[in-house]
Amino acid sequence: MGSLNARVAAAATLTLCVVGFTAGGALASVAHQSRGPNLGSNVIVLDPSMPQDQIQSELNAIAAQQVPSQFGTGRYAILFEPGTYGSKTDPLIFQVGYYTEVAGLGAAPGDVVINGAIDVFNDQCPTAGGTCDGLVNFWRSLSNVTLNITLPTTPPTYVPATNEGATCNNMFEYWAVSQASPMRRVIMNGNVSLQDFCNEGFVSGGFLADDEFNAGAVINAGQQQFFTRNSDIDSWTNGVWNQVFLGDTGAPATAFGAGTNQYTTVASTPVSEEEPFLFTDSHGAYNVFVPAVQRNSTGPDYASGTTAGTSIPIRRFFIATPTTPLFVINAALALGQSLILTPGIYNLSGTIDVTHPDTVVLGLGFPTLIPEKGNVSMQTANVPGIKLSGIIFDAGPHNSNALLAVGTRGHRGPSTYTASDPTLVQDVFFRIGGAEPGQATDSLVVNSDDTILDDVWAWRADHGAGVGWTDNRADTGVIVNGDHVLAYGLFVEHYQKFDVIWNGQDGEDVFFQNEMPYDPPSQAAWMSSPTTDGYAAFLVTAGVKTFQGYGMGSYSFFNQGIPIFATQAFQSPDRPGVQFNDLLTIFLNANGGSGGINSVINGVGGSSTAANADTPVDVASYP
């Protein structure tokens, strides 16, 4: 074994110095990477000395490729070096499409200033008669910049499909996103709308964290649900079904019930740690900054001027591409390196093993991991402080027991975990079907104590490739076995049994968005017991003594032409230590749907069916 280990170590050392290109059909780039590591051709690094017309052309070319590419293979990270881009007379305006990360490389969000707009809207919107529906505006991100919203003197107009003859101006910054589209560490100066032109169509929830909104309003418009954490809000206008605020300054007060905006506001975040990010220092050297743990926090972590934390030089990271052999990645991790996954699709014949405490695994440009042989794509050890962020986990052609396993179940000890150094799972997304056929029994299994889930979307696809009740098989999206696990912004949809199973003690979930599976072929095929119709979306199991939930919604949209019912959306033991605040259910399919959810939690709360479609049924507190 000694000679084999030596060869593995030598291979890892060699690969640390040589990184190749990434997959995805990279476009010709005007960017340069002379002062940084080779991150591959799909990481586009821009600097303010470049002519703006060339920057604009580059950004437009990427958008043209990625905006319509919901299930495509392209992956991009667009990184802005510190400086100012665009001006009042010549603003920089561009779209962010699928699988595109836009981020500043400053140590603080004020180090990269963009005068213009960074928009997300449906690809049909600029065309007269387009639908402007944003329900599938997934898998994109914006972070670590200051955006001074600057628009042309004469904004482009749009003729909406549902109001022919009228026109709308592109007057705001539009961030019309649904799940898996986080905005972090952004200072926004001006009005930002979370829905498209003219408030048309639907959008279905996003995630804001560590942001600052100045000199304008956050216009919620038709967002069905939205989650905002540790941000500074100048003004938030209106709400729909489930707007949740955690540790925000300027957030609206809780107002939950009939005739209100359905706001849930929690004053402070009990324990948080912002996402690690890539930045360049005063010498132009690349580093990764890991923010410090915060307790009982409100507002952005840079509000005092600086962010507490640790800077890690890039040399301590192994930089992988989709062509890097798995054994080389694992050898680097075993040697104590952290890991950067550059953009692309990683077909894995085995498991990426993250074994060292405080390892950072940072995805750039939504790298996507696919297990080829029914394996788990990534497994972490029972050690503290591992940080995982910016990764998509797809199911593969053979059923996997899980796609990501955080810790190993059953391992306990006084030094195994520590609350002062939590494990982080941030902006991590799971898909069963959609992009390609796939199956997985469970998507995310959390065995580690003291873990923070911060923006997780687990999705059994309802459209795309390999979709069907017997095709994209998947039991459960998230299973929590660890104690002291905190979930902030949890989106879990369409799984065939319980979407979430919570076994751990002293857990907390703030914001939950769920749709039950659309496609059970019969009631008999979807029963959690002989006397219980369907499966609850969120199950807190009988042995749990303490749990807190805030702002949690479950929706049904049964579309098989037959009545399908769930007895309840939430199921939990009845004991004082297990508490819920602001729960709701909604029936979505008013035209052609049948069935629904018979109660909100444990038989308490009314039913949501076609008889009261698109109307929230609320339970303000339970028990």
PDB file of C-alpha atoms in Angstrom, residues 218-457:
ATOM      1  CA  VAL A 218     -37.932  45.586  -3.159  1.00  0.00           C
ATOM      2  CA  ILE A 219     -41.047  45.015  -5.268  1.00  0.00           C
ATOM      3  CA  ASN A 220     -42.327  41.546  -4.487  1.00  0.00           C
ATOM      4  CA  ALA A 221     -45.144  41.703  -7.064  1.00  0.00           C
ATOM      5  CA  GLY A 222     -46.403  38.154  -7.756  1.00  0.00           C
ATOM      6  CA  GLN A 223     -43.722  36.119  -5.997  1.00  0.00           C
ATOM      7  CA  GLN A 224     -45.609  33.214  -4.450  1.00  0.00           C
ATOM      8  CA  GLN A 225     -43.057  32.936  -1.659  1.00  0.00           C
ATOM      9  CA  PHE A 226     -39.690  34.461  -0.859  1.00  0.00           C
ATOM     10  CA  PHE A 227     -37.026  34.181   1.841  1.00  0.00           C
ATOM     11  CA  THR A 228     -34.746  37.019   2.998  1.00  0.00           C
ATOM     12  CA  ARG A 229     -32.046  36.625   5.649  1.00  0.00           C
ATOM     13  CA  ASN A 230     -29.635  39.049   7.346  1.00  0.00           C
ATOM     14  CA  SER A 231     -30.303  41.867   4.930  1.00  0.00           C
ATOM     15  CA  ASP A 232     -30.969  45.586   5.226  1.00  0.00           C
ATOM     16  CA  ILE A 233     -34.318  46.434   3.594  1.00  0.00           C
ATOM     17  CA  ASP A 234     -35.252  50.018   2.777  1.00  0.00           C
ATOM     18  CA  SER A 235     -38.802  49.124   1.703  1.00  0.00           C
ATOM     19  CA  TRP A 236     -40.587  45.867   0.891  1.00  0.00           C
ATOM     20  CA  THR A 237     -43.810  46.180  -1.082  1.00  0.00           C
ATOM     21  CA  ASN A 238     -46.659  43.667  -0.855  1.00  0.00           C
ATOM     22  CA  GLY A 239     -46.566  39.897  -0.552  1.00  0.00           C
ATOM     23  CA  VAL A 240     -48.452  36.851  -1.726  1.00  0.00           C
ATOM     24  CA  TRP A 241     -48.545  33.576   0.194  1.00  0.00           C
ATOM     25  CA  ASN A 242     -45.393  33.142   2.239  1.00  0.00           C
ATOM     26  CA  GLN A 243     -42.852  35.926   2.698  1.00  0.00           C
ATOM     27  CA  VAL A 244     -40.327  35.088   5.425  1.00  0.00           C
ATOM     28  CA  PHE A 245     -37.727  37.424   6.945  1.00  0.00           C
ATOM     29  CA  LEU A 246     -34.957  36.267   9.294  1.00  0.00           C
ATOM     30  CA  GLY A 247     -32.528  38.645  11.000  1.00  0.00           C
ATOM     31  CA  ASP A 248     -33.328  41.524   8.626  1.00  0.00           C
ATOM     32  CA  THR A 249     -33.291  45.223   9.457  1.00  0.00           C
ATOM     33  CA  GLY A 250     -36.267  47.087   8.035  1.00  0.00           C
ATOM     34  CA  ALA A 251     -38.353  43.956   7.465  1.00  0.00           C
ATOM     35  CA  PRO A 252     -42.143  44.278   7.693  1.00  0.00           C
ATOM     36  CA  ALA A 253     -43.768  43.064  10.892  1.00  0.00           C
ATOM     37  CA  THR A 254     -45.311  39.602  11.081  1.00  0.00           C
ATOM     38  CA  ALA A 255     -48.792  39.656   9.537  1.00  0.00           C
ATOM     39  CA  PHE A 256     -50.075  36.155   8.936  1.00  0.00           C
ATOM     40  CA  GLY A 257     -53.683  35.296   8.229  1.00  0.00           C
ATOM     41  CA  ALA A 258     -56.688  36.106   6.049  1.00  0.00           C
ATOM     42  CA  GLY A 259     -56.509  39.531   4.428  1.00  0.00           C
ATOM     43  CA  THR A 260     -52.821  40.129   5.191  1.00  0.00           C
ATOM     44  CA  ASN A 261     -49.629  39.953   3.171  1.00  0.00           C
ATOM     45  CA  GLN A 262     -48.639  36.622   4.784  1.00  0.00           C
ATOM     46  CA  TYR A 263     -45.432  37.940   6.375  1.00  0.00           C
ATOM     47  CA  THR A 264     -43.414  35.953   8.907  1.00  0.00           C
ATOM     48  CA  THR A 265     -40.619  37.927  10.579  1.00  0.00           C
ATOM     49  CA  VAL A 266     -38.067  36.470  12.999  1.00  0.00           C
ATOM     50  CA  ALA A 267     -36.010  39.222  14.625  1.00  0.00           C
ATOM     51  CA  SER A 268     -32.548  37.645  14.626  1.00  0.00           C
ATOM     52  CA  THR A 269     -30.701  34.674  13.168  1.00  0.00           C
ATOM     53  CA  PRO A 270     -29.666  32.317  15.984  1.00  0.00           C
ATOM     54  CA  VAL A 271     -26.493  30.968  14.339  1.00  0.00           C
ATOM     55  CA  SER A 272     -25.240  31.821  10.871  1.00  0.00           C
ATOM     56  CA  GLU A 273     -22.111  31.833   8.775  1.00  0.00           C
ATOM     57  CA  GLU A 274     -22.078  33.451   5.361  1.00  0.00           C
ATOM     58  CA  GLU A 275     -20.928  31.609   2.280  1.00  0.00           C
ATOM     59  CA  PRO A 276     -17.189  31.465   1.466  1.00  0.00           C
ATOM     60  CA  PHE A 277     -16.218  33.496  -1.591  1.00  0.00           C
ATOM     61  CA  LEU A 278     -13.316  34.002  -3.975  1.00  0.00           C
ATOM     62  CA  PHE A 279     -11.566  37.402  -3.891  1.00  0.00           C
ATOM     63  CA  THR A 280      -8.341  39.114  -4.907  1.00  0.00           C
ATOM     64  CA  ASP A 281      -6.196  40.958  -2.368  1.00  0.00           C
ATOM     65  CA  SER A 282      -4.335  44.260  -2.788  1.00  0.00           C
ATOM     66  CA  HIS A 283      -1.571  42.464  -4.695  1.00  0.00           C
ATOM     67  CA  GLY A 284      -4.006  40.765  -7.077  1.00  0.00           C
ATOM     68  CA  ALA A 285      -3.489  37.353  -5.486  1.00  0.00           C
ATOM     69  CA  TYR A 286      -6.497  35.028  -5.300  1.00  0.00           C
ATOM     70  CA  ASN A 287      -7.843  33.868  -1.938  1.00  0.00           C
ATOM     71  CA  VAL A 288     -11.025  32.377  -0.510  1.00  0.00           C
ATOM     72  CA  PHE A 289     -12.587  34.218   2.400  1.00  0.00           C
ATOM     73  CA  VAL A 290     -14.494  32.205   5.004  1.00  0.00           C
ATOM     74  CA  PRO A 291     -16.714  34.504   7.099  1.00  0.00           C
ATOM     75  CA  ALA A 292     -16.890  33.951  10.845  1.00  0.00           C
ATOM     76  CA  VAL A 293     -19.791  32.425  12.742  1.00  0.00           C
ATOM     77  CA  GLN A 294     -22.389  34.935  13.941  1.00  0.00           C
ATOM     78  CA  ARG A 295     -24.888  34.502  16.746  1.00  0.00           C
ATOM     79  CA  ASN A 296     -28.199  36.288  17.212  1.00  0.00           C
ATOM     80  CA  SER A 297     -27.320  38.485  14.248  1.00  0.00           C
ATOM     81  CA  THR A 298     -29.254  41.080  12.281  1.00  0.00           C
ATOM     82  CA  GLY A 299     -28.348  42.734   9.003  1.00  0.00           C
ATOM     83  CA  PRO A 300     -25.385  42.093   6.675  1.00  0.00           C
ATOM     84  CA  ASP A 301     -22.110  40.860   8.144  1.00  0.00           C
ATOM     85  CA  TYR A 302     -20.229  43.781   6.532  1.00  0.00           C
ATOM     86  CA  ALA A 303     -22.526  46.447   8.052  1.00  0.00           C
ATOM     87  CA  SER A 304     -19.790  47.573  10.474  1.00  0.00           C
ATOM     88  CA  GLY A 305     -17.340  48.071   7.619  1.00  0.00           C
ATOM     89  CA  THR A 306     -15.432  44.810   7.645  1.00  0.00           C
ATOM     90  CA  THR A 307     -16.374  41.161   7.740  1.00  0.00           C
ATOM     91  CA  ALA A 308     -14.809  38.977  10.398  1.00  0.00           C
ATOM     92  CA  GLY A 309     -13.377  35.723   9.139  1.00  0.00           C
ATOM     93  CA  THR A 310     -10.384  33.892   7.694  1.00  0.00           C
ATOM     94  CA  SER A 311      -8.620  34.311   4.361  1.00  0.00           C
ATOM     95  CA  ILE A 312      -7.290  31.126   2.739  1.00  0.00           C
ATOM     96  CA  PRO A 313      -4.695  31.507  -0.062  1.00  0.00           C
ATOM     97  CA  ILE A 314      -5.556  29.837  -3.337  1.00  0.00           C
ATOM     98  CA  ARG A 315      -2.533  27.551  -3.108  1.00  0.00           C
ATOM     99  CA  ARG A 316      -4.345  25.592  -0.397  1.00  0.00           C
ATOM    100  CA  PHE A 317      -7.074  24.663  -2.891  1.00  0.00           C
ATOM    101  CA  PHE A 318      -7.043  21.855  -5.386  1.00  0.00           C
ATOM    102  CA  ILE A 319      -8.661  23.122  -8.605  1.00  0.00           C
ATOM    103  CA  ALA A 320     -10.628  20.393 -10.384  1.00  0.00           C
ATOM    104  CA  THR A 321     -12.185  20.227 -13.818  1.00  0.00           C
ATOM    105  CA  PRO A 322     -14.687  17.680 -15.156  1.00  0.00           C
ATOM    106  CA  THR A 323     -11.785  15.746 -16.690  1.00  0.00           C
ATOM    107  CA  THR A 324      -9.822  15.437 -13.436  1.00  0.00           C
ATOM    108  CA  PRO A 325      -9.732  11.769 -12.337  1.00  0.00           C
ATOM    109  CA  LEU A 326     -11.768  11.103  -9.216  1.00  0.00           C
ATOM    110  CA  PHE A 327      -8.847   9.425  -7.431  1.00  0.00           C
ATOM    111  CA  VAL A 328      -6.772  12.586  -7.897  1.00  0.00           C
ATOM    112  CA  ILE A 329      -9.517  14.750  -6.356  1.00  0.00           C
ATOM    113  CA  ASN A 330      -9.784  12.372  -3.405  1.00  0.00           C
ATOM    114  CA  ALA A 331      -6.021  12.230  -2.975  1.00  0.00           C
ATOM    115  CA  ALA A 332      -5.856  16.017  -2.754  1.00  0.00           C
ATOM    116  CA  LEU A 333      -8.674  16.057  -0.186  1.00  0.00           C
ATOM    117  CA  ALA A 334      -6.936  13.326   1.811  1.00  0.00           C
ATOM    118  CA  LEU A 335      -3.794  15.454   1.869  1.00  0.00           C
ATOM    119  CA  GLY A 336      -5.756  18.289   3.484  1.00  0.00           C
ATOM    120  CA  GLN A 337      -6.396  20.463   0.429  1.00  0.00           C
ATOM    121  CA  SER A 338      -9.673  22.331   0.032  1.00  0.00           C
ATOM    122  CA  LEU A 339     -11.416  22.018  -3.331  1.00  0.00           C
ATOM    123  CA  ILE A 340     -12.648  24.300  -6.110  1.00  0.00           C
ATOM    124  CA  LEU A 341     -14.921  22.667  -8.680  1.00  0.00           C
ATOM    125  CA  THR A 342     -14.732  24.690 -11.908  1.00  0.00           C
ATOM    126  CA  PRO A 343     -17.767  24.911 -14.237  1.00  0.00           C
ATOM    127  CA  GLY A 344     -18.914  21.782 -16.005  1.00  0.00           C
ATOM    128  CA  ILE A 345     -20.550  18.389 -15.597  1.00  0.00           C
ATOM    129  CA  TYR A 346     -18.713  15.800 -13.500  1.00  0.00           C
ATOM    130  CA  ASN A 347     -19.622  12.184 -14.265  1.00  0.00           C
ATOM    131  CA  LEU A 348     -18.527  10.269 -11.180  1.00  0.00           C
ATOM    132  CA  SER A 349     -17.878   6.549 -11.017  1.00  0.00           C
ATOM    133  CA  GLY A 350     -17.361   6.802  -7.258  1.00  0.00           C
ATOM    134  CA  THR A 351     -17.693   9.152  -4.305  1.00  0.00           C
ATOM    135  CA  ILE A 352     -15.891  12.420  -3.582  1.00  0.00           C
ATOM    136  CA  ASP A 353     -14.742  11.935   0.029  1.00  0.00           C
ATOM    137  CA  VAL A 354     -14.351  15.089   2.128  1.00  0.00           C
ATOM    138  CA  THR A 355     -12.446  13.907   5.182  1.00  0.00           C
ATOM    139  CA  HIS A 356     -10.622  16.802   6.873  1.00  0.00           C
ATOM    140  CA  PRO A 357     -12.113  19.333   9.306  1.00  0.00           C
ATOM    141  CA  ASP A 358     -12.734  22.823   7.898  1.00  0.00           C
ATOM    142  CA  THR A 359     -12.410  21.725   4.274  1.00  0.00           C
ATOM    143  CA  VAL A 360     -13.994  24.216   1.873  1.00  0.00           C
ATOM    144  CA  VAL A 361     -15.597  22.807  -1.276  1.00  0.00           C
ATOM    145  CA  LEU A 362     -16.456  25.768  -3.495  1.00  0.00           C
ATOM    146  CA  GLY A 363     -18.364  25.384  -6.759  1.00  0.00           C
ATOM    147  CA  LEU A 364     -17.866  27.953  -9.507  1.00  0.00           C
ATOM    148  CA  GLY A 365     -20.500  28.303 -12.219  1.00  0.00           C
ATOM    149  CA  PHE A 366     -22.833  25.579 -10.900  1.00  0.00           C
ATOM    150  CA  PRO A 367     -20.683  22.464 -11.373  1.00  0.00           C
ATOM    151  CA  THR A 368     -22.981  19.472 -11.631  1.00  0.00           C
ATOM    152  CA  LEU A 369     -22.168  16.064 -10.139  1.00  0.00           C
ATOM    153  CA  ILE A 370     -23.769  12.937 -11.642  1.00  0.00           C
ATOM    154  CA  PRO A 371     -23.213   9.460 -10.122  1.00  0.00           C
ATOM    155  CA  GLU A 372     -22.726   6.901 -12.891  1.00  0.00           C
ATOM    156  CA  LYS A 373     -22.948   3.647 -10.912  1.00  0.00           C
ATOM    157  CA  GLY A 374     -25.554   4.203  -8.211  1.00  0.00           C
ATOM    158  CA  ASN A 375     -22.920   5.713  -5.919  1.00  0.00           C
ATOM    159  CA  VAL A 376     -23.206   8.613  -3.493  1.00  0.00           C
ATOM    160  CA  SER A 377     -21.697  11.632  -5.276  1.00  0.00           C
ATOM    161  CA  MET A 378     -20.190  13.213  -2.165  1.00  0.00           C
ATOM    162  CA  GLN A 379     -19.695  12.013   1.417  1.00  0.00           C
ATOM    163  CA  THR A 380     -18.280  14.055   4.281  1.00  0.00           C
ATOM    164  CA  ALA A 381     -16.607  12.662   7.373  1.00  0.00           C
ATOM    165  CA  ASN A 382     -17.735  13.135  10.972  1.00  0.00           C
ATOM    166  CA  VAL A 383     -15.575  16.208  11.474  1.00  0.00           C
ATOM    167  CA  PRO A 384     -16.486  19.843  12.144  1.00  0.00           C
ATOM    168  CA  GLY A 385     -16.444  22.887   9.954  1.00  0.00           C
ATOM    169  CA  ILE A 386     -16.805  21.488   6.424  1.00  0.00           C
ATOM    170  CA  LYS A 387     -18.171  24.114   4.004  1.00  0.00           C
ATOM    171  CA  LEU A 388     -19.989  23.021   0.821  1.00  0.00           C
ATOM    172  CA  SER A 389     -21.415  25.605  -1.576  1.00  0.00           C
ATOM    173  CA  GLY A 390     -22.512  26.284  -5.138  1.00  0.00           C
ATOM    174  CA  ILE A 391     -23.039  22.713  -6.413  1.00  0.00           C
ATOM    175  CA  ILE A 392     -25.813  20.878  -8.285  1.00  0.00           C
ATOM    176  CA  PHE A 393     -26.275  17.169  -7.498  1.00  0.00           C
ATOM    177  CA  ASP A 394     -28.099  15.296 -10.271  1.00  0.00           C
ATOM    178  CA  ALA A 395     -29.388  11.750  -9.965  1.00  0.00           C
ATOM    179  CA  GLY A 396     -27.706   9.257 -12.270  1.00  0.00           C
ATOM    180  CA  PRO A 397     -28.935   6.378 -14.451  1.00  0.00           C
ATOM    181  CA  HIS A 398     -28.705   3.833 -11.611  1.00  0.00           C
ATOM    182  CA  ASN A 399     -30.458   4.407  -8.305  1.00  0.00           C
ATOM    183  CA  SER A 400     -28.308   5.988  -5.581  1.00  0.00           C
ATOM    184  CA  ASN A 401     -29.205   5.630  -1.919  1.00  0.00           C
ATOM    185  CA  ALA A 402     -28.287   9.322  -1.526  1.00  0.00           C
ATOM    186  CA  LEU A 403     -26.646  12.041  -3.604  1.00  0.00           C
ATOM    187  CA  LEU A 404     -24.965  13.948  -0.752  1.00  0.00           C
ATOM    188  CA  ALA A 405     -24.355  12.466   2.703  1.00  0.00           C
ATOM    189  CA  VAL A 406     -23.161  14.917   5.353  1.00  0.00           C
ATOM    190  CA  GLY A 407     -21.506  12.826   8.073  1.00  0.00           C
ATOM    191  CA  THR A 408     -22.030   9.162   8.848  1.00  0.00           C
ATOM    192  CA  ARG A 409     -25.031   8.095  10.854  1.00  0.00           C
ATOM    193  CA  GLY A 410     -24.439   6.559  14.252  1.00  0.00           C
ATOM    194  CA  HIS A 411     -21.057   8.159  14.962  1.00  0.00           C
ATOM    195  CA  ARG A 412     -21.170  10.238  18.131  1.00  0.00           C
ATOM    196  CA  GLY A 413     -18.519  11.526  20.488  1.00  0.00           C
ATOM    197  CA  PRO A 414     -17.683  14.606  22.534  1.00  0.00           C
ATOM    198  CA  SER A 415     -15.222  15.945  19.965  1.00  0.00           C
ATOM    199  CA  THR A 416     -17.020  14.946  16.783  1.00  0.00           C
ATOM    200  CA  TYR A 417     -18.814  18.249  16.204  1.00  0.00           C
ATOM    201  CA  THR A 418     -18.673  21.718  17.658  1.00  0.00           C
ATOM    202  CA  ALA A 419     -21.271  24.476  17.660  1.00  0.00           C
ATOM    203  CA  SER A 420     -18.509  27.064  17.245  1.00  0.00           C
ATOM    204  CA  ASP A 421     -17.480  25.560  13.897  1.00  0.00           C
ATOM    205  CA  PRO A 422     -20.625  24.373  12.103  1.00  0.00           C
ATOM    206  CA  THR A 423     -20.791  22.448   8.871  1.00  0.00           C
ATOM    207  CA  LEU A 424     -22.347  24.529   6.072  1.00  0.00           C
ATOM    208  CA  VAL A 425     -24.411  23.412   3.073  1.00  0.00           C
ATOM    209  CA  GLN A 426     -25.130  26.583   1.060  1.00  0.00           C
ATOM    210  CA  ASP A 427     -26.640  27.114  -2.397  1.00  0.00           C
ATOM    211  CA  VAL A 428     -26.634  23.354  -2.958  1.00  0.00           C
ATOM    212  CA  PHE A 429     -29.309  21.967  -5.259  1.00  0.00           C
ATOM    213  CA  PHE A 430     -30.580  18.481  -6.136  1.00  0.00           C
ATOM    214  CA  ARG A 431     -32.411  17.173  -9.197  1.00  0.00           C
ATOM    215  CA  ILE A 432     -34.090  13.856  -9.882  1.00  0.00           C
ATOM    216  CA  GLY A 433     -34.744  13.840 -13.625  1.00  0.00           C
ATOM    217  CA  GLY A 434     -35.240  16.948 -15.722  1.00  0.00           C
ATOM    218  CA  ALA A 435     -31.811  17.384 -17.277  1.00  0.00           C
ATOM    219  CA  GLU A 436     -31.393  13.640 -17.789  1.00  0.00           C
ATOM    220  CA  PRO A 437     -33.119  10.477 -16.518  1.00  0.00           C
ATOM    221  CA  GLY A 438     -32.156   9.604 -12.968  1.00  0.00           C
ATOM    222  CA  GLN A 439     -33.215   7.986  -9.690  1.00  0.00           C
ATOM    223  CA  ALA A 440     -32.142   8.354  -6.066  1.00  0.00           C
ATOM    224  CA  THR A 441     -33.848   7.098  -2.932  1.00  0.00           C
ATOM    225  CA  ASP A 442     -32.860  10.206  -0.942  1.00  0.00           C
ATOM    226  CA  SER A 443     -31.187  13.406  -2.104  1.00  0.00           C
ATOM    227  CA  LEU A 444     -29.585  14.982   0.985  1.00  0.00           C
ATOM    228  CA  VAL A 445     -28.946  13.083   4.217  1.00  0.00           C
ATOM    229  CA  VAL A 446     -27.601  15.148   7.125  1.00  0.00           C
ATOM    230  CA  ASN A 447     -26.038  13.007   9.850  1.00  0.00           C
ATOM    231  CA  SER A 448     -23.724  15.648  11.305  1.00  0.00           C
ATOM    232  CA  ASP A 449     -24.706  17.681  14.338  1.00  0.00           C
ATOM    233  CA  ASP A 450     -24.386  21.483  14.256  1.00  0.00           C
ATOM    234  CA  THR A 451     -25.042  21.792  10.529  1.00  0.00           C
ATOM    235  CA  ILE A 452     -26.541  24.816   8.786  1.00  0.00           C
ATOM    236  CA  LEU A 453     -28.562  24.302   5.600  1.00  0.00           C
ATOM    237  CA  ASP A 454     -28.635  27.713   3.912  1.00  0.00           C
ATOM    238  CA  ASP A 455     -30.565  27.745   0.613  1.00  0.00           C
ATOM    239  CA  VAL A 456     -31.201  24.150  -0.417  1.00  0.00           C
ATOM    240  CA  TRP A 457     -33.570  23.134  -3.215  1.00  0.00           C
TER     241      TRP A 457
END
